Amino acid sequence: MDLAHGGSGSGDEEASNSRKDQKQYHRHSTEQIERLESFYKECPNPDEAQRQQLSRELGLEPRQIKFWFQNKRTQKKVQNERADSNALRSENERLICENRAMQEALRNITCPSCNGAGGGKEGNQQNLQRLRMENIRLKEEHEKTINFVSNYVGKSTNTLGTESFSNMLGSNFPGDGIGTTTPFDLRQIPHHLETPILPYHSFGINEMDKPTIVETAVAAMDELVELLRIKDPVWIVSPTDGRYMLHRDSYDKLFPKTNHFKSTSVRVESSKDSAEVAMAAKQIVQMLLDSNKWRDMFPNIVTKARTIEVLDSGNFGGSLHLMYEKMHVLSPLVAPREYFFIRYCRQLSPSTWVMVDVSFDFIKQLQDAPPTRSWKLPSGCMIEDMSNGKSTITWIEHVQVDDKLSTHRLYRDLVCSSQAYGAKRWIATLQRMFERLAFSVGLNTATPKHELEGVIDSLEGRRNLMRLSHRMIKNYFEVLSMSDKHDFYHLSEMTNSGVRVSVRKSNGPGEPEGFIVNAATSLWLPFSYENLFNFLRDEKKRAQWDVLANGNPVKAIARISTGSDPRNCISIVQPFVPEENLLMLEESSIDSLGAIIVYVPIHLPAITSAINGEDTTKIPILPSGYVISTDGRTDKRIGTSSSSSTIGSLLTVAYQILVHCGSTSKQLDMESVATVHSLISSTVQKMKVALDYCESD
């Protein structure tokens, strides 16, 4: 290395001295270079004292040390600049290649939705202009919302009232009057419909809470729209049953919030499903905003529904309701879920609506009201009209629950896997009910020779009979919970879930007068729900297990189809017991998650009056029947054959019997209670024998 190169000085004398220093350095180069290199790593810029020290150690002149460090620093600088230049040159070449590739891709761009060619520069400009206009519109809507909420919060409680939110939400939705459901007033509810969670006599929303309700509704709508839009990683596919569920960590990062319940046993259920339904979007929205129609649409899920208060009823594009609902899984072994919630509808486009439900604590001011153990996080659906009388619905369910102790072990898998109350069940029920509604118009009825032949062919007669059957279904589902009745626990806890017996007084003209004994039991059977449903519908086998048939054959004398599946129908059946003019009205229904068979004895004159179009609400009915569902564990048996003993389903059997007795339930004939208890136990046992099933225990 040239220690003199790059030093200061001028003239021949300087050059001569540098050459002498260089020759002297080379005579000791190896040891000196190692020492200098080592020192350079620690201190590239030595001061005068350090150079003197190195001079004494290496036997070199201080000036040689100085020049060496100057040259070394210069070399490092040149090397670094050369490396940076090479790196920049490589980066430049890479960017040039990427630019060329992008230009080539832009020339051959295609639309991912339709695989059509892009519009080139002119098309891009048009799209850009369209996006700018859309951005302006969204900003205006956002400003309106902010201004409205600010003005709403700023009003005094004297002038707040229940004003319309149409300024905030637009007024594009036709159909005035749908949001005028009668407000919730507990004083007008019959005693048998009251629930323990509502022990007070009147109800009203504090005016101070209304701004908070608006803000909660808007925030819930924003969250639901975002959940409908995004996919991975927030939504993941369950490895067990293939359903869509929320990834908790990803969700919590996007929507952080505290848990409503503090218990360690609280769990979260989440699910998403989508399907096509045979109903126009506007009609679906109308039904969702009416609590009575909401209950009629989901009779197997919603057993009670009320509108507490309507804060906006003017336009569906901004409807805001405060509601109450009671949900049930159709077995006395599962506690019902109750929600006080906000239902908020927004129209996103001329053909798309979003409906969101979110829990709100309307009763926090009541000291004697027990807390609910279910809390609805932003849930709901998006309804997209397909312009052919059909719609596509995407449903999201997201709740926090604390019900482990109140759910029997038989139903724990079904409930905890989000199958009992999940999005798929709401969608499947909606499809089935709309199919039933479509079949109420038009399809011919197959009627064997009987005195009813020809009469039931009338369209109005079929519709009236279907209305009566729907009331029968709703009545049967309501009594399954047995949550507000007098229970006889000493008759329960037998094999499986045991038989639960309860007593209540009849509710009025829709039921026979007197005391009614209910008995219900739920059990697991090692058969698929479809095979079990087919077994219960088989007229030839029914005499083997149905104790009410007394061993007599059963035969349907008339049928009304309620779906494309021939098993979905309403039947008029010959009597199980030999009694003149007594028939059975029976409805059977099956979907992708379960099935039902419900029946009620009715005298011939009552059925004839229904077929003739007379009012069916006064016909007294007392239905009994069977509910079948999957057991919630099918995810563990994917790929197994249908004959596998591990495949199972849950069956609930429930009977109602009228008991004429004194004026109080205390005078109830205990013999009647024992009779209905024995009846249901005997039916279950005969059913197992007919199915050739013996319990191992």
XYZ file of C-alpha atoms in Angstrom:
697
model
C 0.000 0.000 0.000
C 1.219 3.526 -0.873
C 1.321 5.388 2.429
C 2.481 8.670 0.787
C -0.204 8.777 -1.896
C -2.752 11.489 -1.247
C -0.592 13.428 1.313
C -0.267 17.215 1.320
C 2.827 19.073 0.116
C 4.358 20.284 -3.182
C 7.590 20.271 -5.163
C 10.290 17.701 -5.799
C 11.416 17.680 -2.177
C 7.959 16.609 -0.972
C 7.761 13.867 -3.631
C 11.260 12.663 -2.785
C 10.441 12.484 0.916
C 7.226 10.548 0.134
C 9.125 8.008 -1.955
C 11.649 7.553 0.859
C 8.862 7.049 3.395
C 7.192 4.536 1.077
C 10.409 2.490 0.650
C 11.023 2.533 4.398
C 7.421 1.374 5.056
C 7.668 -1.523 2.607
C 10.655 -2.917 4.506
C 8.292 -3.455 7.505
C 4.960 -3.805 5.658
C 3.482 -7.102 6.967
C 3.560 -6.460 10.699
C 2.823 -2.748 10.271
C -0.193 -3.265 7.963
C -1.820 -5.768 10.320
C -1.432 -3.375 13.233
C -2.684 -0.380 11.226
C -5.665 -2.317 9.848
C -6.606 -3.469 13.319
C -6.382 0.070 14.699
C -8.358 1.474 11.749
C -11.321 -0.765 12.557
C -11.430 0.700 16.046
C -10.609 4.325 15.199
C -10.598 5.528 11.556
C -9.613 9.088 12.643
C -6.738 8.901 15.205
C -5.688 12.113 16.904
C -2.103 13.364 17.287
C -1.403 11.405 20.471
C -2.670 8.167 18.928
C -0.547 8.701 15.794
C 2.534 9.272 17.996
C 1.815 6.062 19.886
C 1.491 4.104 16.612
C 4.699 5.704 15.341
C 6.633 4.472 18.380
C 5.108 0.976 18.184
C 5.713 0.479 14.445
C 8.924 2.477 14.019
C 7.341 4.763 11.423
C 7.271 8.497 11.068
C 4.130 10.258 12.369
C 3.682 11.710 8.889
C 3.609 8.194 7.385
C 0.924 7.204 9.881
C -1.107 10.285 8.997
C -0.870 9.666 5.229
C -1.784 5.990 5.631
C -5.013 6.812 7.454
C -5.846 9.489 4.889
C -5.382 7.013 2.019
C -7.375 4.332 3.839
C -10.319 6.641 4.377
C -10.216 7.738 0.745
C -10.200 4.117 -0.456
C -13.190 3.215 1.760
C -15.112 6.189 0.457
C -14.424 5.205 -3.153
C -15.416 1.603 -2.455
C -18.691 2.648 -0.798
C -19.548 5.029 -3.619
C -18.812 2.311 -6.170
C -21.056 -0.170 -4.277
C -23.865 2.399 -3.993
C -23.559 3.173 -7.682
C -23.815 -0.511 -8.594
C -26.839 -0.957 -6.333
C -28.584 2.075 -7.814
C -27.803 0.883 -11.303
C -29.329 -2.552 -10.538
C -32.401 -0.948 -8.954
C -32.831 1.295 -11.959
C -32.673 -1.663 -14.318
C -35.251 -3.530 -12.200
C -37.631 -0.555 -12.193
C -37.260 -0.203 -15.959
C -38.196 -3.874 -16.384
C -41.183 -3.516 -14.041
C -42.329 -0.403 -15.859
C -42.197 -2.209 -19.187
C -44.123 -5.156 -17.718
C -46.802 -2.842 -16.293
C -47.182 -1.010 -19.558
C -47.592 -4.332 -21.321
C -50.159 -5.472 -18.732
C -52.125 -2.236 -19.072
C -52.285 -2.734 -22.801
C -53.797 -6.204 -22.241
C -55.882 -5.494 -19.102
C -59.086 -7.523 -18.529
C -61.955 -7.134 -16.080
C -61.766 -9.827 -13.334
C -65.571 -9.999 -13.111
C -66.436 -10.500 -16.769
C -63.027 -11.234 -18.394
C -63.654 -8.384 -20.815
C -60.956 -6.094 -22.170
C -60.227 -2.836 -20.420
C -61.201 0.496 -21.870
C -57.655 1.774 -22.331
C -56.751 5.324 -21.407
C -60.204 6.632 -22.300
C -61.913 3.958 -20.196
C -59.579 4.641 -17.293
C -60.430 8.311 -17.403
C -64.145 7.505 -17.366
C -63.714 5.156 -14.410
C -61.672 7.779 -12.597
C -64.369 10.376 -13.182
C -67.047 7.965 -11.971
C -65.076 7.193 -8.805
C -64.606 10.900 -8.133
C -68.361 11.491 -8.419
C -69.049 8.532 -6.126
C -66.533 9.905 -3.644
C -68.280 13.291 -3.659
C -71.650 11.596 -3.056
C -70.280 9.556 -0.148
C -68.711 12.657 1.407
C -72.049 14.468 1.199
C -73.849 11.529 2.819
C -71.196 11.371 5.536
C -71.564 15.101 6.240
C -75.364 14.732 6.427
C -75.001 11.906 8.903
C -72.552 13.821 11.077
C -74.693 16.971 11.002
C -77.830 15.021 11.808
C -76.298 13.169 14.750
C -74.815 16.425 16.063
C -78.158 18.213 15.793
C -79.986 15.244 17.302
C -77.684 15.066 20.304
C -77.869 18.810 20.764
C -81.681 18.948 21.041
C -83.346 19.339 24.401
C -85.344 16.446 25.774
C -88.495 18.560 25.554
C -88.413 18.646 21.759
C -86.640 15.396 20.951
C -89.600 13.118 20.364
C -89.562 10.191 17.948
C -88.643 12.101 14.797
C -87.891 10.560 11.431
C -84.315 9.995 10.353
C -85.117 10.353 6.662
C -82.856 13.401 6.263
C -79.918 11.255 7.245
C -80.835 8.092 5.382
C -82.614 9.102 2.202
C -86.196 8.466 1.048
C -85.881 6.123 -1.896
C -87.769 3.171 -0.422
C -91.462 2.913 -1.366
C -94.208 1.478 0.771
C -95.299 3.793 3.556
C -96.982 2.241 6.547
C -94.930 -0.909 7.039
C -93.042 0.613 9.945
C -96.227 1.462 11.852
C -96.211 -1.617 14.057
C -98.034 -1.010 17.327
C -95.513 -0.015 20.018
C -94.644 -2.470 22.753
C -96.989 -2.149 25.727
C -96.873 -4.880 28.335
C -100.292 -3.906 29.640
C -101.814 -5.167 26.367
C -99.985 -8.514 26.364
C -101.971 -11.540 27.555
C -100.700 -13.059 30.782
C -99.530 -16.245 29.082
C -97.197 -14.281 26.809
C -95.376 -12.434 29.558
C -91.816 -13.500 30.274
C -89.843 -13.394 33.566
C -87.466 -10.804 32.163
C -90.313 -8.242 31.949
C -91.751 -7.966 35.469
C -92.967 -4.395 35.136
C -96.234 -2.988 33.784
C -95.242 -0.253 31.374
C -92.272 0.496 29.244
C -90.868 3.578 27.572
C -87.512 4.734 26.244
C -85.801 7.553 28.079
C -85.427 10.542 25.756
C -81.833 10.940 26.893
C -81.037 7.475 25.502
C -82.171 8.217 21.953
C -78.977 9.964 20.758
C -76.995 6.989 22.055
C -79.353 4.620 20.226
C -78.766 6.476 16.959
C -74.992 6.390 17.379
C -75.079 2.689 18.298
C -77.197 1.886 15.236
C -74.920 3.804 12.848
C -71.773 2.184 14.284
C -73.349 -1.288 14.061
C -74.362 -0.691 10.444
C -70.828 0.398 9.526
C -69.382 -2.706 11.163
C -71.850 -5.078 9.473
C -71.267 -3.566 6.029
C -67.526 -3.999 6.545
C -67.991 -7.618 7.662
C -70.092 -8.275 4.557
C -67.394 -6.767 2.350
C -64.180 -8.320 3.656
C -63.160 -11.977 3.504
C -59.752 -13.301 4.566
C -58.347 -13.112 7.176
C -61.391 -11.930 9.164
C -63.610 -14.761 7.866
C -62.162 -18.257 7.930
C -63.600 -21.664 7.053
C -64.157 -23.973 10.001
C -62.051 -27.135 9.524
C -64.784 -29.277 11.091
C -68.048 -28.353 9.372
C -67.023 -25.964 6.573
C -68.987 -22.974 7.866
C -67.643 -19.430 7.756
C -66.669 -18.095 11.171
C -64.866 -14.998 12.437
C -61.142 -15.169 13.187
C -61.135 -13.667 16.666
C -57.729 -11.946 16.579
C -58.340 -10.356 13.174
C -61.833 -9.241 14.186
C -60.654 -7.747 17.491
C -57.989 -5.721 15.693
C -60.573 -4.241 13.312
C -63.388 -3.776 15.834
C -61.955 -3.655 19.360
C -64.593 -3.749 22.075
C -64.977 -4.973 25.638
C -66.933 -8.113 26.488
C -70.467 -7.441 27.664
C -70.297 -10.333 30.146
C -67.574 -10.726 32.752
C -68.038 -14.455 33.374
C -65.279 -16.877 32.362
C -67.883 -19.221 30.856
C -68.885 -16.704 28.184
C -68.331 -17.800 24.602
C -68.790 -16.205 21.193
C -70.786 -17.666 18.302
C -70.201 -16.372 14.779
C -71.295 -17.602 11.360
C -72.028 -16.418 7.828
C -74.080 -17.963 5.042
C -75.542 -16.910 1.709
C -78.314 -18.257 -0.508
C -80.978 -17.380 -3.051
C -84.587 -17.046 -1.873
C -87.809 -16.881 -3.865
C -88.966 -13.426 -2.803
C -88.353 -9.871 -4.018
C -86.056 -7.799 -1.815
C -88.620 -5.095 -0.986
C -91.095 -7.680 0.288
C -88.416 -9.281 2.459
C -87.555 -5.910 4.003
C -91.238 -5.272 4.723
C -91.470 -8.557 6.615
C -88.261 -7.991 8.559
C -89.473 -4.602 9.807
C -92.796 -5.988 11.070
C -92.363 -7.921 14.326
C -95.447 -10.078 13.684
C -94.275 -11.053 10.205
C -90.745 -11.548 11.569
C -92.107 -14.133 13.964
C -94.192 -15.772 11.217
C -91.141 -16.039 8.954
C -89.092 -17.897 11.595
C -91.580 -19.862 13.729
C -88.972 -22.526 14.565
C -86.500 -19.906 15.893
C -88.463 -16.878 17.119
C -91.193 -17.779 19.607
C -91.948 -14.207 20.700
C -91.323 -10.875 18.967
C -92.418 -7.355 19.898
C -91.768 -3.825 18.678
C -90.917 -1.670 21.686
C -90.747 1.658 19.869
C -90.457 2.908 16.289
C -87.990 5.765 16.038
C -88.276 6.023 12.249
C -91.178 4.606 10.266
C -91.271 6.977 7.314
C -88.841 5.363 4.871
C -87.335 1.929 4.692
C -84.041 3.476 3.637
C -83.705 4.624 7.227
C -86.031 2.550 9.404
C -84.980 2.313 13.041
C -86.892 0.100 15.463
C -86.353 -0.959 19.068
C -87.386 -4.595 19.402
C -87.583 -7.625 21.667
C -87.368 -11.283 20.663
C -87.281 -14.657 22.360
C -85.470 -17.434 20.501
C -85.673 -21.156 21.106
C -84.151 -24.414 19.849
C -87.410 -26.416 20.080
C -86.495 -28.580 23.034
C -87.259 -28.094 26.738
C -83.614 -29.017 27.404
C -82.276 -25.723 26.020
C -82.939 -22.398 27.703
C -84.363 -19.730 25.372
C -82.378 -16.649 24.423
C -83.857 -13.193 24.855
C -82.665 -9.970 23.253
C -83.554 -6.300 23.497
C -82.045 -4.885 20.336
C -81.961 -2.119 17.762
C -83.015 -3.026 14.226
C -81.730 -0.554 11.652
C -82.324 -0.757 7.893
C -80.353 1.160 5.288
C -80.710 1.140 1.509
C -77.246 0.992 -0.058
C -78.350 1.095 -3.693
C -81.590 0.871 -5.701
C -81.455 -2.937 -5.401
C -79.566 -3.561 -2.137
C -80.596 -3.225 1.506
C -78.765 -4.011 4.718
C -80.543 -4.827 7.981
C -78.520 -4.808 11.209
C -79.480 -5.931 14.712
C -77.437 -4.971 17.770
C -78.262 -5.426 21.454
C -78.998 -2.370 23.555
C -79.625 -2.261 27.302
C -83.126 -0.773 27.404
C -83.835 -2.062 30.919
C -80.638 -1.068 32.726
C -82.605 1.327 34.925
C -84.709 -1.483 36.420
C -83.357 -2.934 39.648
C -85.637 -6.007 39.737
C -85.020 -7.180 36.148
C -82.727 -10.228 35.952
C -79.850 -9.837 33.479
C -80.087 -11.508 30.086
C -77.383 -14.064 29.277
C -77.294 -13.323 25.545
C -75.879 -10.258 23.823
C -76.148 -9.620 20.094
C -73.095 -8.054 18.463
C -73.714 -6.409 15.048
C -75.594 -9.105 13.123
C -78.030 -9.102 10.240
C -78.300 -9.542 6.512
C -77.733 -7.958 3.126
C -80.600 -8.382 0.638
C -79.816 -7.998 -3.068
C -82.725 -7.956 -5.515
C -82.192 -10.104 -8.639
C -85.018 -8.460 -10.650
C -86.735 -11.809 -11.300
C -88.838 -12.094 -8.166
C -85.886 -13.578 -6.275
C -83.181 -12.204 -4.020
C -79.761 -13.143 -2.735
C -79.379 -12.942 1.033
C -76.112 -12.964 2.964
C -76.671 -13.524 6.670
C -74.290 -12.914 9.588
C -74.886 -14.020 13.186
C -72.515 -12.836 15.923
C -73.426 -13.120 19.615
C -71.952 -13.463 23.081
C -73.694 -16.026 25.289
C -73.318 -17.502 28.750
C -75.579 -20.570 28.551
C -73.325 -23.557 29.172
C -74.958 -24.454 32.482
C -78.493 -24.084 31.065
C -77.902 -26.270 27.990
C -78.335 -30.024 28.372
C -75.419 -32.182 27.276
C -77.518 -33.700 24.451
C -77.778 -30.288 22.765
C -74.407 -28.837 23.747
C -72.674 -29.757 20.463
C -75.563 -28.429 18.386
C -75.657 -25.119 20.263
C -71.926 -24.538 20.717
C -71.155 -25.250 17.045
C -73.381 -22.307 15.950
C -75.773 -24.690 14.204
C -78.732 -24.100 16.512
C -78.861 -20.310 16.070
C -76.328 -19.839 13.263
C -76.672 -18.062 9.931
C -77.327 -21.308 8.058
C -80.421 -22.028 10.139
C -81.857 -18.547 9.474
C -81.195 -18.932 5.733
C -82.613 -22.472 5.560
C -85.761 -21.391 7.417
C -86.195 -18.379 5.153
C -85.902 -20.535 2.018
C -88.389 -23.061 3.369
C -90.970 -20.453 4.419
C -90.805 -18.595 1.110
C -91.176 -21.886 -0.741
C -94.213 -22.651 1.402
C -95.629 -19.227 0.614
C -95.083 -19.744 -3.133
C -96.877 -23.096 -2.993
C -99.893 -21.496 -1.357
C -100.856 -20.334 -4.835
C -101.697 -22.746 -7.524
C -100.464 -26.286 -7.242
C -103.136 -28.967 -7.584
C -103.966 -31.213 -4.667
C -103.969 -34.993 -4.825
C -107.197 -36.082 -3.107
C -108.199 -39.750 -2.862
C -111.891 -40.561 -2.918
C -113.487 -39.122 0.186
C -116.318 -36.781 1.072
C -113.792 -33.893 0.971
C -112.868 -34.684 -2.630
C -113.128 -31.663 -4.909
C -113.805 -29.142 -2.127
C -110.160 -28.700 -1.141
C -109.228 -27.993 -4.760
C -110.289 -24.371 -4.352
C -107.384 -21.942 -4.037
C -108.938 -20.041 -1.135
C -109.723 -23.294 0.671
C -106.090 -24.409 0.426
C -104.836 -21.034 1.628
C -107.188 -21.039 4.608
C -106.154 -24.554 5.570
C -102.496 -23.530 5.286
C -103.147 -20.582 7.620
C -104.714 -22.928 10.155
C -101.758 -25.299 9.855
C -99.297 -22.424 10.332
C -101.069 -21.437 13.554
C -100.806 -25.058 14.636
C -97.040 -25.012 14.005
C -96.532 -21.765 15.931
C -98.613 -23.003 18.860
C -96.623 -26.235 19.037
C -93.284 -24.426 18.947
C -94.378 -22.023 21.692
C -95.232 -24.704 24.235
C -91.964 -26.618 23.736
C -89.966 -24.321 26.011
C -92.212 -24.888 29.063
C -90.288 -22.019 30.663
C -93.266 -20.257 32.265
C -95.377 -23.228 33.381
C -95.860 -25.246 36.594
C -93.420 -28.149 36.416
C -93.629 -31.556 38.082
C -89.969 -32.318 38.607
C -90.540 -35.593 40.434
C -91.679 -37.077 37.133
C -88.501 -36.067 35.309
C -84.949 -37.342 35.045
C -85.541 -40.776 33.594
C -83.401 -42.345 30.893
C -81.799 -39.964 28.389
C -83.153 -36.472 29.126
C -86.173 -37.648 31.086
C -89.770 -36.604 30.521
C -90.737 -33.087 31.498
C -94.377 -32.535 32.376
C -96.002 -29.168 32.973
C -99.470 -27.693 33.338
C -100.988 -24.451 32.129
C -104.399 -22.926 31.699
C -105.798 -22.531 28.188
C -105.249 -19.141 26.549
C -108.610 -18.382 25.005
C -110.671 -19.156 21.886
C -107.667 -20.572 20.014
C -107.387 -23.474 22.488
C -109.875 -25.817 24.177
C -111.079 -24.490 27.526
C -109.569 -26.044 30.625
C -106.174 -27.069 31.939
C -103.634 -28.420 29.463
C -100.992 -30.977 30.382
C -97.798 -30.812 28.324
C -95.247 -33.603 28.215
C -92.002 -33.498 26.255
C -88.785 -35.436 26.025
C -85.650 -35.227 23.885
C -83.317 -38.073 23.030
C -80.438 -38.999 20.745
C -80.947 -41.746 18.151
C -78.245 -43.299 15.938
C -79.939 -42.419 12.635
C -79.653 -39.519 10.223
C -82.418 -36.955 10.586
C -83.709 -37.756 7.078
C -84.035 -41.481 7.806
C -85.776 -40.746 11.101
C -88.140 -38.305 9.366
C -88.998 -40.876 6.695
C -89.652 -43.462 9.399
C -92.082 -41.185 11.272
C -93.926 -40.318 8.044
C -94.318 -43.932 6.956
C -98.057 -44.630 7.229
C -97.495 -48.401 7.160
C -95.167 -48.367 10.192
C -96.973 -45.791 12.294
C -99.282 -48.301 13.949
C -96.187 -50.038 15.377
C -95.139 -47.145 17.585
C -97.878 -44.492 17.778
C -99.914 -45.418 20.839
C -102.652 -43.004 19.736
C -103.247 -45.151 16.661
C -104.238 -48.141 18.814
C -102.651 -50.453 16.265
C -104.925 -49.147 13.492
C -103.545 -48.235 10.046
C -103.069 -44.557 9.248
C -103.937 -43.071 5.875
C -103.879 -39.545 4.408
C -107.133 -38.762 2.602
C -106.053 -35.365 1.208
C -102.799 -33.485 0.759
C -101.639 -29.944 0.013
C -98.082 -29.579 -1.272
C -95.997 -26.911 0.445
C -92.714 -27.459 -1.403
C -90.944 -29.141 -4.276
C -90.033 -32.037 -1.986
C -93.187 -34.230 -1.824
C -92.538 -34.812 1.889
C -93.257 -31.119 2.514
C -97.021 -31.145 2.732
C -100.163 -30.614 4.795
C -102.294 -33.720 5.146
C -105.790 -34.568 6.347
C -105.425 -37.946 8.014
C -107.977 -40.526 9.064
C -108.408 -40.691 12.847
C -105.981 -42.552 15.047
C -108.874 -43.493 17.315
C -112.206 -44.750 15.999
C -114.414 -41.731 16.533
C -117.006 -40.445 14.134
C -116.247 -37.153 12.346
C -112.761 -36.838 13.885
C -109.813 -36.213 11.565
C -106.194 -35.147 11.961
C -104.607 -32.076 10.411
C -100.900 -32.802 10.006
C -97.986 -30.861 8.517
C -94.569 -32.325 7.740
C -91.565 -30.276 6.651
C -87.869 -30.947 6.064
C -84.913 -28.729 5.166
C -81.117 -28.990 5.184
C -80.865 -28.912 8.997
C -83.865 -30.781 10.337
C -87.520 -31.716 10.066
C -90.855 -31.504 11.884
C -94.116 -33.458 11.997
C -96.943 -31.686 13.835
C -100.583 -32.743 14.024
C -103.815 -31.866 15.788
C -107.194 -33.643 16.033
C -109.999 -31.621 14.432
C -113.625 -32.501 13.848
C -114.900 -32.688 10.299
C -117.205 -29.607 10.553
C -114.209 -27.444 11.629
C -112.089 -28.631 8.700
C -115.009 -28.090 6.331
C -115.475 -24.532 7.595
C -111.768 -23.821 7.068
C -111.934 -25.159 3.516
C -114.988 -22.955 2.895
C -112.943 -19.873 3.823
C -114.393 -19.188 7.271
C -112.333 -17.663 10.092
C -109.890 -20.287 11.425
C -108.616 -18.312 14.427
C -111.568 -19.498 16.534
C -111.040 -23.194 15.828
C -109.586 -24.630 19.071
C -106.419 -26.659 18.495
C -104.018 -28.509 20.763
C -101.106 -29.728 18.600
C -98.567 -32.458 19.320
C -95.678 -33.704 17.262
C -92.001 -34.353 16.656
C -88.954 -32.178 15.990
C -85.832 -33.715 14.449
C -82.452 -32.050 14.027
C -78.837 -32.941 13.460
C -76.888 -33.625 16.640
C -74.230 -30.985 15.955
C -71.450 -33.546 15.653
C -71.685 -34.402 11.960
C -68.460 -32.455 11.357
C -66.495 -35.292 12.990
C -67.961 -37.901 10.690
C -67.379 -36.453 7.233
C -67.019 -39.269 4.759
C -68.756 -41.944 6.856
C -71.565 -43.994 5.360
C -75.183 -43.294 6.200
C -75.425 -46.678 7.905
C -72.650 -45.860 10.350
C -73.753 -46.156 13.976
C -71.963 -42.904 14.778
C -74.380 -40.819 12.701
C -77.067 -39.468 14.961
C -79.903 -37.015 15.307
C -81.874 -35.382 18.116
C -85.578 -36.113 18.453
C -88.021 -34.132 20.587
C -91.464 -35.638 21.232
C -94.145 -33.393 22.747
C -97.809 -34.106 23.525
C -100.624 -31.894 24.833
C -103.714 -33.250 26.536
C -106.753 -31.318 27.768
C -107.811 -31.910 31.371
C -111.178 -30.578 32.591
C -110.854 -29.774 36.258
C -111.418 -27.117 38.893
C -110.600 -23.443 38.728
C -107.015 -23.709 39.994
C -104.043 -25.733 38.895
C -103.657 -27.092 42.445
C -106.814 -29.110 41.908
C -105.304 -30.766 38.872
C -105.912 -34.498 38.699
C -102.478 -36.021 39.181
C -103.740 -39.133 37.449
C -103.967 -37.126 34.208
C -100.392 -35.972 34.657
C -99.257 -39.549 35.135
C -101.280 -40.595 32.074
C -99.584 -38.153 29.703
C -96.205 -38.985 31.237
C -96.838 -42.681 30.589
C -98.117 -41.944 27.099
C -94.968 -40.195 25.935
C -92.660 -42.726 27.605
C -94.522 -45.607 25.968
C -94.368 -43.903 22.567
C -90.607 -43.445 22.779
C -90.085 -47.047 23.840
C -92.260 -48.424 21.012
C -90.416 -46.164 18.570
C -87.060 -47.629 19.595
C -88.406 -51.149 19.178
C -89.759 -50.334 15.711
C -86.379 -48.857 14.775
C -84.627 -51.956 16.161
C -82.544 -49.800 18.478
C -81.483 -51.003 21.915
C -79.527 -48.750 24.268
C -76.272 -50.245 25.479
C -76.831 -49.045 29.018
